[in-house]
PDB file of C-alpha atoms in Angstrom:
ATOM      1  CA  MET A 760      -8.823  88.734 -43.670  1.00 35.00           C
ATOM      2  CA  LEU A 761     -10.717  90.048 -46.008  1.00 38.00           C
ATOM      3  CA  PRO A 762     -12.097  94.050 -46.192  1.00 37.00           C
ATOM      4  CA  ARG A 763     -15.050  95.613 -46.488  1.00 37.00           C
ATOM      5  CA  ASN A 764     -14.855  96.599 -49.725  1.00 38.00           C
ATOM      6  CA  HIS A 765     -13.421  93.207 -50.906  1.00 38.00           C
ATOM      7  CA  THR A 766     -14.997  92.812 -54.106  1.00 36.00           C
ATOM      8  CA  VAL A 767     -13.513  89.779 -56.093  1.00 37.00           C
ATOM      9  CA  PRO A 768     -12.857  90.247 -60.226  1.00 35.00           C
ATOM     10  CA  LYS A 769     -15.637  88.160 -62.268  1.00 38.00           C
ATOM     11  CA  GLY A 770     -14.317  84.661 -63.604  1.00 39.00           C
ATOM     12  CA  ALA A 771     -12.193  85.146 -60.526  1.00 41.00           C
ATOM     13  CA  GLY A 772     -13.243  82.055 -57.999  1.00 58.00           C
ATOM     14  CA  MET A 773     -17.169  83.132 -58.594  1.00 81.00           C
ATOM     15  CA  CYS A 774     -19.427  80.046 -57.361  1.00 90.00           C
ATOM     16  CA  VAL A 775     -23.531  80.077 -57.922  1.00 95.00           C
ATOM     17  CA  VAL A 776     -24.101  79.934 -53.557  1.00 97.00           C
ATOM     18  CA  ALA A 777     -27.969  78.439 -52.871  1.00 98.00           C
ATOM     19  CA  ILE A 778     -28.923  80.193 -49.553  1.00 98.00           C
ATOM     20  CA  THR A 779     -31.921  79.101 -48.092  1.00 97.00           C
ATOM     21  CA  GLY A 780     -33.613  80.908 -45.424  1.00 95.00           C
ATOM     22  CA  ILE A 781     -33.013  83.775 -47.593  1.00 95.00           C
ATOM     23  CA  THR A 782     -36.100  85.292 -46.852  1.00 94.00           C
ATOM     24  CA  GLY A 783     -35.069  85.677 -43.456  1.00 93.00           C
ATOM     25  CA  LEU A 784     -32.491  88.846 -42.019  1.00 93.00           C
ATOM     26  CA  ALA A 785     -29.178  86.686 -41.925  1.00 95.00           C
ATOM     27  CA  GLY A 786     -29.813  84.643 -45.229  1.00 96.00           C
ATOM     28  CA  GLY A 787     -31.587  88.481 -47.031  1.00 96.00           C
ATOM     29  CA  ALA A 788     -28.317  90.390 -45.329  1.00 96.00           C
ATOM     30  CA  VAL A 789     -25.251  87.769 -46.202  1.00 97.00           C
ATOM     31  CA  SER A 790     -26.993  87.623 -49.905  1.00 97.00           C
ATOM     32  CA  ARG A 791     -26.375  91.181 -50.609  1.00 96.00           C
ATOM     33  CA  ARG A 792     -22.606  90.795 -49.077  1.00 96.00           C
ATOM     34  CA  LEU A 793     -22.386  87.471 -51.570  1.00 97.00           C
ATOM     35  CA  ARG A 794     -23.652  89.483 -54.408  1.00 95.00           C
ATOM     36  CA  HIS A 795     -21.855  92.567 -54.181  1.00 94.00           C
ATOM     37  CA  ALA A 796     -18.451  90.037 -53.791  1.00 94.00           C
ATOM     38  CA  ASN A 797     -19.846  89.380 -57.882  1.00 94.00           C
ATOM     39  CA  HIS A 798     -20.796  85.746 -56.875  1.00 96.00           C
ATOM     40  CA  GLU A 799     -24.561  84.401 -57.810  1.00 96.00           C
ATOM     41  CA  ILE A 800     -27.356  84.120 -55.456  1.00 97.00           C
ATOM     42  CA  VAL A 801     -30.083  81.420 -56.128  1.00 97.00           C
ATOM     43  CA  GLY A 802     -32.371  81.370 -52.633  1.00 97.00           C
ATOM     44  CA  ILE A 803     -34.260  78.601 -51.703  1.00 97.00           C
ATOM     45  CA  SER A 804     -37.681  78.910 -50.799  1.00 95.00           C
ATOM     46  CA  ARG A 805     -40.606  77.278 -49.064  1.00 92.00           C
ATOM     47  CA  ARG A 806     -42.473  80.084 -50.401  1.00 91.00           C
ATOM     48  CA  ASP A 807     -44.016  79.304 -53.523  1.00 92.00           C
ATOM     49  CA  ILE A 808     -42.048  83.087 -54.710  1.00 92.00           C
ATOM     50  CA  GLU A 809     -39.754  83.796 -57.828  1.00 93.00           C
ATOM     51  CA  GLU A 810     -38.203  86.738 -57.099  1.00 94.00           C
ATOM     52  CA  PHE A 811     -37.012  88.175 -52.906  1.00 94.00           C
ATOM     53  CA  ASP A 812     -34.840  91.701 -53.311  1.00 92.00           C
ATOM     54  CA  GLY A 813     -33.885  90.951 -56.438  1.00 94.00           C
ATOM     55  CA  PHE A 814     -32.504  87.056 -56.574  1.00 96.00           C
ATOM     56  CA  PRO A 815     -34.344  84.039 -58.342  1.00 96.00           C
ATOM     57  CA  VAL A 816     -35.726  82.457 -55.814  1.00 97.00           C
ATOM     58  CA  ARG A 817     -37.075  78.422 -56.497  1.00 97.00           C
ATOM     59  CA  SER A 818     -39.667  76.928 -54.519  1.00 96.00           C
ATOM     60  CA  VAL A 819     -39.109  73.931 -52.061  1.00 96.00           C
ATOM     61  CA  PRO A 820     -42.474  72.771 -50.518  1.00 95.00           C
ATOM     62  CA  ASP A 821     -40.974  70.313 -48.316  1.00 95.00           C
ATOM     63  CA  PHE A 822     -38.014  70.371 -47.021  1.00 95.00           C
ATOM     64  CA  SER A 823     -37.794  67.795 -46.150  1.00 95.00           C
ATOM     65  CA  ASP A 824     -38.322  65.969 -49.558  1.00 97.00           C
ATOM     66  CA  ALA A 825     -34.590  65.301 -51.128  1.00 96.00           C
ATOM     67  CA  THR A 826     -36.042  64.783 -54.744  1.00 97.00           C
ATOM     68  CA  ALA A 827     -37.181  68.824 -54.658  1.00 97.00           C
ATOM     69  CA  PHE A 828     -34.069  69.647 -53.193  1.00 97.00           C
ATOM     70  CA  ALA A 829     -32.054  68.254 -55.969  1.00 96.00           C
ATOM     71  CA  ARG A 830     -34.238  70.164 -58.108  1.00 96.00           C
ATOM     72  CA  ALA A 831     -33.923  73.068 -56.599  1.00 97.00           C
ATOM     73  CA  LEU A 832     -30.175  72.873 -56.228  1.00 97.00           C
ATOM     74  CA  ARG A 833     -29.188  72.089 -59.787  1.00 96.00           C
ATOM     75  CA  GLY A 834     -26.266  74.411 -60.913  1.00 95.00           C
ATOM     76  CA  CYS A 835     -25.520  75.033 -57.408  1.00 96.00           C
ATOM     77  CA  ASP A 836     -21.425  75.084 -56.163  1.00 95.00           C
ATOM     78  CA  ALA A 837     -22.156  75.801 -52.803  1.00 96.00           C
ATOM     79  CA  VAL A 838     -25.060  76.172 -49.434  1.00 97.00           C
ATOM     80  CA  LEU A 839     -25.804  78.228 -47.029  1.00 98.00           C
ATOM     81  CA  HIS A 840     -28.335  76.441 -45.356  1.00 97.00           C
ATOM     82  CA  PHE A 841     -30.135  79.276 -42.892  1.00 96.00           C
ATOM     83  CA  ALA A 842     -33.327  78.139 -42.821  1.00 92.00           C
ATOM     84  CA  ASP A 843     -35.146  78.223 -39.486  1.00 85.00           C
ATOM     85  CA  ARG A 844     -38.295  79.362 -38.190  1.00 74.00           C
ATOM     86  CA  ALA A 845     -39.249  82.543 -37.459  1.00 65.00           C
ATOM     87  CA  ASP A 846     -39.247  83.028 -33.397  1.00 68.00           C
ATOM     88  CA  ARG A 847     -36.997  80.078 -31.643  1.00 69.00           C
ATOM     89  CA  LYS A 848     -40.285  79.817 -28.429  1.00 71.00           C
ATOM     90  CA  SER A 849     -42.319  79.194 -31.325  1.00 74.00           C
ATOM     91  CA  TYR A 850     -40.630  75.475 -31.289  1.00 78.00           C
ATOM     92  CA  THR A 851     -42.618  72.731 -29.714  1.00 80.00           C
ATOM     93  CA  GLU A 852     -42.483  69.065 -29.830  1.00 78.00           C
ATOM     94  CA  ALA A 853     -44.473  68.707 -32.175  1.00 79.00           C
ATOM     95  CA  ASN A 854     -41.671  70.382 -34.949  1.00 81.00           C
ATOM     96  CA  VAL A 855     -38.493  69.464 -33.264  1.00 84.00           C
ATOM     97  CA  ASP A 856     -36.920  67.118 -36.170  1.00 89.00           C
ATOM     98  CA  ALA A 857     -38.013  69.650 -38.713  1.00 92.00           C
ATOM     99  CA  ALA A 858     -34.292  70.768 -39.073  1.00 93.00           C
ATOM    100  CA  SER A 859     -32.936  67.464 -39.115  1.00 94.00           C
ATOM    101  CA  GLU A 860     -35.232  66.323 -41.497  1.00 95.00           C
ATOM    102  CA  ALA A 861     -34.213  68.742 -43.885  1.00 95.00           C
ATOM    103  CA  MET A 862     -31.414  68.374 -42.644  1.00 95.00           C
ATOM    104  CA  HIS A 863     -30.564  65.292 -43.864  1.00 95.00           C
ATOM    105  CA  ALA A 864     -32.252  66.140 -47.390  1.00 96.00           C
ATOM    106  CA  ILE A 865     -30.215  68.879 -48.506  1.00 96.00           C
ATOM    107  CA  ARG A 866     -27.059  66.439 -47.456  1.00 95.00           C
ATOM    108  CA  ILE A 867     -28.452  63.956 -49.752  1.00 95.00           C
ATOM    109  CA  ALA A 868     -29.168  66.751 -53.206  1.00 95.00           C
ATOM    110  CA  ALA A 869     -26.379  68.154 -52.557  1.00 94.00           C
ATOM    111  CA  GLY A 870     -24.390  63.891 -52.979  1.00 92.00           C
ATOM    112  CA  GLN A 871     -26.032  63.451 -55.567  1.00 93.00           C
ATOM    113  CA  LEU A 872     -25.540  66.975 -57.601  1.00 94.00           C
ATOM    114  CA  ASN A 873     -21.743  66.692 -56.246  1.00 92.00           C
ATOM    115  CA  LEU A 874     -21.497  70.768 -54.164  1.00 91.00           C
ATOM    116  CA  SER A 875     -18.481  71.315 -53.068  1.00 83.00           C
ATOM    117  CA  ARG A 876     -19.553  73.183 -49.830  1.00 93.00           C
ATOM    118  CA  LEU A 877     -22.277  72.680 -47.348  1.00 96.00           C
ATOM    119  CA  VAL A 878     -22.715  75.542 -44.223  1.00 97.00           C
ATOM    120  CA  ALA A 879     -24.859  74.774 -41.655  1.00 97.00           C
ATOM    121  CA  MET A 880     -26.504  77.591 -39.573  1.00 97.00           C
ATOM    122  CA  SER A 881     -27.195  76.252 -36.288  1.00 96.00           C
ATOM    123  CA  SER A 882     -26.945  78.159 -32.839  1.00 94.00           C
ATOM    124  CA  VAL A 883     -25.454  79.429 -29.864  1.00 92.00           C
ATOM    125  CA  TYR A 884     -28.382  77.823 -27.837  1.00 89.00           C
ATOM    126  CA  ALA A 885     -27.401  73.699 -29.052  1.00 90.00           C
ATOM    127  CA  GLY A 886     -24.057  73.866 -26.915  1.00 87.00           C
ATOM    128  CA  ARG A 887     -26.050  75.148 -23.649  1.00 84.00           C
ATOM    129  CA  GLU A 888     -27.233  72.066 -20.985  1.00 78.00           C
ATOM    130  CA  PRO A 889     -30.059  70.381 -22.371  1.00 73.00           C
ATOM    131  CA  SER A 890     -33.555  71.206 -21.024  1.00 75.00           C
ATOM    132  CA  ALA A 891     -36.463  69.390 -21.677  1.00 70.00           C
ATOM    133  CA  ARG A 892     -38.690  72.034 -22.666  1.00 79.00           C
ATOM    134  CA  ASP A 893     -35.614  73.414 -24.984  1.00 85.00           C
ATOM    135  CA  PHE A 894     -36.892  72.655 -27.499  1.00 88.00           C
ATOM    136  CA  TYR A 895     -34.563  74.707 -30.015  1.00 86.00           C
ATOM    137  CA  GLY A 896     -31.971  73.736 -28.324  1.00 88.00           C
ATOM    138  CA  LEU A 897     -32.809  70.380 -28.863  1.00 89.00           C
ATOM    139  CA  SER A 898     -33.422  71.186 -32.340  1.00 91.00           C
ATOM    140  CA  LYS A 899     -31.023  72.210 -33.752  1.00 93.00           C
ATOM    141  CA  ARG A 900     -29.039  69.496 -31.530  1.00 93.00           C
ATOM    142  CA  ARG A 901     -30.554  66.965 -33.593  1.00 93.00           C
ATOM    143  CA  MET A 902     -30.086  69.072 -36.896  1.00 95.00           C
ATOM    144  CA  GLU A 903     -26.119  69.342 -35.887  1.00 96.00           C
ATOM    145  CA  ALA A 904     -25.345  65.564 -35.648  1.00 96.00           C
ATOM    146  CA  VAL A 905     -27.215  64.475 -39.313  1.00 96.00           C
ATOM    147  CA  ALA A 906     -25.322  67.735 -40.766  1.00 96.00           C
ATOM    148  CA  LEU A 907     -21.877  66.525 -39.074  1.00 95.00           C
ATOM    149  CA  ALA A 908     -22.770  62.471 -39.874  1.00 93.00           C
ATOM    150  CA  PRO A 909     -20.018  61.048 -42.645  1.00 87.00           C
ATOM    151  CA  ASP A 910     -22.691  59.388 -44.415  1.00 83.00           C
ATOM    152  CA  PRO A 911     -25.339  60.091 -46.394  1.00 83.00           C
ATOM    153  CA  GLY A 912     -23.750  62.771 -48.955  1.00 77.00           C
ATOM    154  CA  LEU A 913     -22.329  65.694 -48.565  1.00 77.00           C
ATOM    155  CA  PRO A 914     -21.186  66.639 -44.968  1.00 89.00           C
ATOM    156  CA  ALA A 915     -21.161  70.076 -43.865  1.00 95.00           C
ATOM    157  CA  ALA A 916     -19.275  72.825 -41.968  1.00 97.00           C
ATOM    158  CA  ILE A 917     -21.562  74.298 -38.776  1.00 98.00           C
ATOM    159  CA  LEU A 918     -21.342  77.703 -37.273  1.00 98.00           C
ATOM    160  CA  ARG A 919     -23.320  78.676 -34.638  1.00 97.00           C
ATOM    161  CA  LEU A 920     -24.110  81.864 -34.187  1.00 96.00           C
ATOM    162  CA  PRO A 921     -24.912  84.344 -31.081  1.00 94.00           C
ATOM    163  CA  PRO A 922     -27.491  86.284 -31.394  1.00 92.00           C
ATOM    164  CA  LEU A 923     -27.500  89.036 -34.493  1.00 92.00           C
ATOM    165  CA  TYR A 924     -26.407  92.606 -34.369  1.00 91.00           C
ATOM    166  CA  GLY A 925     -27.748  95.012 -37.209  1.00 88.00           C
ATOM    167  CA  ALA A 926     -30.614  96.316 -38.914  1.00 86.00           C
ATOM    168  CA  GLY A 927     -33.607  94.268 -38.415  1.00 86.00           C
ATOM    169  CA  ALA A 928     -32.270  92.711 -35.554  1.00 87.00           C
ATOM    170  CA  LYS A 929     -34.477  91.115 -33.347  1.00 85.00           C
ATOM    171  CA  GLY A 930     -34.760  88.840 -29.720  1.00 85.00           C
ATOM    172  CA  SER A 931     -33.584  90.801 -26.836  1.00 86.00           C
ATOM    173  CA  VAL A 932     -30.363  92.817 -29.598  1.00 89.00           C
ATOM    174  CA  GLY A 933     -33.667  93.497 -31.039  1.00 88.00           C
ATOM    175  CA  HIS A 934     -34.908  95.213 -28.310  1.00 89.00           C
ATOM    176  CA  ILE A 935     -31.616  96.911 -26.515  1.00 88.00           C
ATOM    177  CA  ALA A 936     -30.964  98.545 -29.296  1.00 86.00           C
ATOM    178  CA  ARG A 937     -35.100  99.798 -30.221  1.00 86.00           C
ATOM    179  CA  ALA A 938     -33.949 101.292 -26.072  1.00 87.00           C
ATOM    180  CA  ALA A 939     -31.396 103.314 -27.055  1.00 83.00           C
ATOM    181  CA  ARG A 940     -32.422 104.631 -30.196  1.00 81.00           C
ATOM    182  CA  ALA A 941     -35.482 105.842 -28.348  1.00 83.00           C
ATOM    183  CA  GLY A 942     -33.156 106.895 -25.702  1.00 83.00           C
ATOM    184  CA  ILE A 943     -34.358 104.011 -23.078  1.00 88.00           C
ATOM    185  CA  PRO A 944     -32.503 104.624 -19.436  1.00 90.00           C
ATOM    186  CA  LEU A 945     -30.509 100.932 -19.936  1.00 91.00           C
ATOM    187  CA  PRO A 946     -28.742  99.148 -16.887  1.00 93.00           C
ATOM    188  CA  PHE A 947     -26.278  97.259 -18.465  1.00 91.00           C
ATOM    189  CA  ALA A 948     -23.117  99.861 -17.340  1.00 91.00           C
ATOM    190  CA  LEU A 949     -21.276  97.924 -15.600  1.00 93.00           C
ATOM    191  CA  ALA A 950     -22.334  93.874 -17.775  1.00 92.00           C
ATOM    192  CA  LYS A 951     -18.331  93.554 -19.045  1.00 93.00           C
ATOM    193  CA  ALA A 952     -18.560  89.628 -18.891  1.00 94.00           C
ATOM    194  CA  PRO A 953     -17.423  88.523 -22.073  1.00 93.00           C
ATOM    195  CA  ARG A 954     -21.108  87.661 -24.307  1.00 92.00           C
ATOM    196  CA  ARG A 955     -20.667  86.421 -27.611  1.00 93.00           C
ATOM    197  CA  PHE A 956     -22.728  89.046 -30.283  1.00 93.00           C
ATOM    198  CA  LEU A 957     -22.505  88.714 -33.957  1.00 94.00           C
ATOM    199  CA  GLY A 958     -22.796  90.919 -36.680  1.00 92.00           C
ATOM    200  CA  LEU A 959     -24.753  91.333 -39.929  1.00 94.00           C
ATOM    201  CA  ASP A 960     -21.885  92.743 -41.691  1.00 94.00           C
ATOM    202  CA  ASP A 961     -19.492  90.026 -39.688  1.00 95.00           C
ATOM    203  CA  LEU A 962     -21.561  87.408 -40.262  1.00 96.00           C
ATOM    204  CA  GLY A 963     -21.673  88.536 -44.928  1.00 96.00           C
ATOM    205  CA  GLU A 964     -17.529  89.004 -44.756  1.00 96.00           C
ATOM    206  CA  LEU A 965     -17.167  85.489 -42.748  1.00 97.00           C
ATOM    207  CA  CYS A 966     -19.810  83.866 -45.117  1.00 97.00           C
ATOM    208  CA  LEU A 967     -17.795  85.352 -48.193  1.00 96.00           C
ATOM    209  CA  ALA A 968     -14.778  83.861 -46.837  1.00 96.00           C
ATOM    210  CA  ILE A 969     -15.322  80.731 -46.438  1.00 96.00           C
ATOM    211  CA  LEU A 970     -16.557  80.726 -50.024  1.00 95.00           C
ATOM    212  CA  SER A 971     -13.115  81.494 -51.376  1.00 94.00           C
ATOM    213  CA  LEU A 972     -11.480  79.964 -48.769  1.00 95.00           C
ATOM    214  CA  ASP A 973      -9.447  76.728 -51.445  1.00 93.00           C
ATOM    215  CA  GLN A 974     -11.329  73.290 -51.794  1.00 91.00           C
ATOM    216  CA  ASN A 975      -8.525  71.343 -49.303  1.00 94.00           C
ATOM    217  CA  ARG A 976      -9.153  74.678 -46.257  1.00 95.00           C
ATOM    218  CA  PHE A 977     -12.991  73.531 -46.680  1.00 95.00           C
ATOM    219  CA  ALA A 978     -12.742  70.236 -46.700  1.00 93.00           C
ATOM    220  CA  ALA A 979     -11.312  70.389 -43.314  1.00 95.00           C
ATOM    221  CA  MET A 980     -14.047  72.145 -41.913  1.00 95.00           C
ATOM    222  CA  GLN A 981     -16.477  69.754 -42.596  1.00 94.00           C
ATOM    223  CA  GLY A 982     -17.848  67.607 -39.760  1.00 94.00           C
ATOM    224  CA  HIS A 983     -16.644  71.314 -37.313  1.00 96.00           C
ATOM    225  CA  ILE A 984     -18.626  72.770 -35.078  1.00 97.00           C
ATOM    226  CA  TYR A 985     -17.723  76.653 -34.988  1.00 97.00           C
ATOM    227  CA  TYR A 986     -18.887  79.686 -32.126  1.00 96.00           C
ATOM    228  CA  PRO A 987     -18.894  82.710 -34.465  1.00 96.00           C
ATOM    229  CA  SER A 988     -19.008  86.896 -32.667  1.00 93.00           C
ATOM    230  CA  SER A 989     -17.646  89.944 -33.794  1.00 91.00           C
ATOM    231  CA  ALA A 990     -14.407  92.088 -31.383  1.00 81.00           C
ATOM    232  CA  ARG A 991     -16.703  94.807 -30.980  1.00 75.00           C
ATOM    233  CA  GLY A 992     -19.969  93.100 -29.484  1.00 74.00           C
ATOM    234  CA  GLY A 993     -17.524  91.205 -26.662  1.00 87.00           C
ATOM    235  CA  SER A 994     -20.196  92.287 -23.870  1.00 91.00           C
ATOM    236  CA  LEU A 995     -24.103  93.796 -22.641  1.00 91.00           C
ATOM    237  CA  SER A 996     -22.360  97.238 -22.482  1.00 89.00           C
ATOM    238  CA  ALA A 997     -20.698  97.266 -26.119  1.00 87.00           C
ATOM    239  CA  LEU A 998     -23.248  96.270 -27.618  1.00 87.00           C
ATOM    240  CA  ALA A 999     -25.917  99.026 -25.550  1.00 86.00           C
ATOM    241  CA  ARG A1000     -22.568 101.544 -26.679  1.00 82.00           C
ATOM    242  CA  LEU A1001     -22.854 100.295 -30.008  1.00 80.00           C
ATOM    243  CA  THR A1002     -26.100 100.723 -30.716  1.00 77.00           C
ATOM    244  CA  ASN A1003     -26.354 103.889 -29.509  1.00 68.00           C
ATOM    245  CA  THR A1004     -26.758 107.233 -30.739  1.00 62.00           C
ATOM    246  CA  GLY A1005     -25.320 109.309 -28.243  1.00 60.00           C
ATOM    247  CA  ARG A1006     -29.022 109.740 -25.638  1.00 68.00           C
ATOM    248  CA  THR A1007     -28.792 106.586 -23.743  1.00 75.00           C
ATOM    249  CA  HIS A1008     -27.525 106.674 -20.361  1.00 86.00           C
ATOM    250  CA  LEU A1009     -26.428 103.855 -18.878  1.00 89.00           C
ATOM    251  CA  ILE A1010     -26.982 102.840 -15.678  1.00 93.00           C
ATOM    252  CA  ALA A1011     -25.046 101.191 -13.831  1.00 93.00           C
ATOM    253  CA  VAL A1012     -26.446  98.330 -11.458  1.00 93.00           C
ATOM    254  CA  PRO A1013     -24.096  95.669 -10.139  1.00 92.00           C
ATOM    255  CA  GLY A1014     -24.183  92.973  -9.558  1.00 91.00           C
ATOM    256  CA  ILE A1015     -26.032  92.747 -13.531  1.00 93.00           C
ATOM    257  CA  ASP A1016     -24.171  90.104 -15.234  1.00 91.00           C
ATOM    258  CA  HIS A1017     -24.495  87.855 -12.520  1.00 90.00           C
ATOM    259  CA  LEU A1018     -28.302  88.646 -13.322  1.00 90.00           C
ATOM    260  CA  ILE A1019     -28.809  88.112 -16.483  1.00 90.00           C
ATOM    261  CA  PRO A1020     -27.648  84.425 -18.727  1.00 83.00           C
ATOM    262  CA  GLY A1021     -25.295  84.053 -21.323  1.00 84.00           C
ATOM    263  CA  ALA A1022     -22.013  85.242 -20.046  1.00 89.00           C
ATOM    264  CA  VAL A1023     -18.827  83.494 -21.224  1.00 91.00           C
ATOM    265  CA  SER A1024     -15.621  82.979 -20.236  1.00 92.00           C
ATOM    266  CA  ALA A1025     -12.994  84.817 -21.694  1.00 91.00           C
ATOM    267  CA  LYS A1026     -10.901  83.077 -22.327  1.00 94.00           C
ATOM    268  CA  GLN A1027     -13.241  80.548 -24.220  1.00 93.00           C
ATOM    269  CA  ILE A1028     -14.277  83.161 -26.159  1.00 92.00           C
ATOM    270  CA  SER A1029     -10.684  84.102 -28.147  1.00 91.00           C
ATOM    271  CA  GLU A1030      -9.807  79.656 -27.943  1.00 94.00           C
ATOM    272  CA  GLU A1031     -13.619  79.912 -30.547  1.00 94.00           C
ATOM    273  CA  ARG A1032     -12.210  82.757 -32.428  1.00 92.00           C
ATOM    274  CA  GLU A1033      -8.905  81.594 -33.038  1.00 93.00           C
ATOM    275  CA  ALA A1034     -10.046  78.296 -34.385  1.00 95.00           C
ATOM    276  CA  LEU A1035     -12.321  79.938 -37.015  1.00 95.00           C
ATOM    277  CA  THR A1036      -9.000  82.545 -37.589  1.00 95.00           C
ATOM    278  CA  ARG A1037      -6.923  79.720 -38.561  1.00 95.00           C
ATOM    279  CA  ALA A1038     -10.118  77.569 -40.732  1.00 96.00           C
ATOM    280  CA  THR A1039     -10.962  80.617 -42.801  1.00 95.00           C
ATOM    281  CA  GLY A1040      -8.789  83.069 -41.732  1.00 93.00           C
ATOM    282  CA  TRP A1041     -11.472  86.017 -40.793  1.00 93.00           C
ATOM    283  CA  ASP A1042     -11.185  87.352 -37.395  1.00 85.00           C
ATOM    284  CA  GLY A1043     -14.067  89.538 -36.753  1.00 78.00           C
ATOM    285  CA  ARG A1044     -12.141  92.944 -35.712  1.00 68.00           C
ATOM    286  CA  LEU A1045     -14.555  94.684 -38.919  1.00 50.00           C
TER     287      LEU A1045
END
């Protein structure tokens, strides 16, 4: 595994990395980690901006436009595709195909430019039991189907991301962190069931590890789905303590794990982590 302070010397395996969704939480965090490792970053955004957080940004107003993507990706070696709607609850039937259309366009552009690798960020919601009203999960599953298909262009390696924790985290994880910082009692003392969580720092290290693979090892990742998770965020009680500043009291609520969805078996998480470690060398134990 690459240590946290790992920095590759300039000229030694460096590449130009295009990051869609660079203005988002995950894309921005990964961009900063890769910059620290001396990779050159190019942001890709629907917004008409030329710079974000010190990174140059190329605008692609319509993510279904393969020609526009080909212009934006020119000169790049790899694509990390983070772009997504800011709120999964905002997905509707009308926009459920937007993610798959964007992936189709990116694959065509990447193939035309002979890019060496493409990594698509999906969600653990794509692996849950399909629901008629879960437009977010449906959108991710359709995107994955396009990303994994043999054609056109460059197939992707897929990371099904769990809830992310760290500075700026949103959703339920963000609510837990804010409550912990405020000293609000949380009912998670007995919430020991294994769950998938991923630290933003760990995601940055994982992306760095993937970019550091030789091309044969990355080619073995293409067309496959991986579930990254951090060892230190393995339950709701662990997550609450991780984000605790020392003021939050955890209350023991019997049966809490049965009341909150999202728990998975320890065996499943272990198998997922072993598969990702074999593929990348990253083990999430930062």
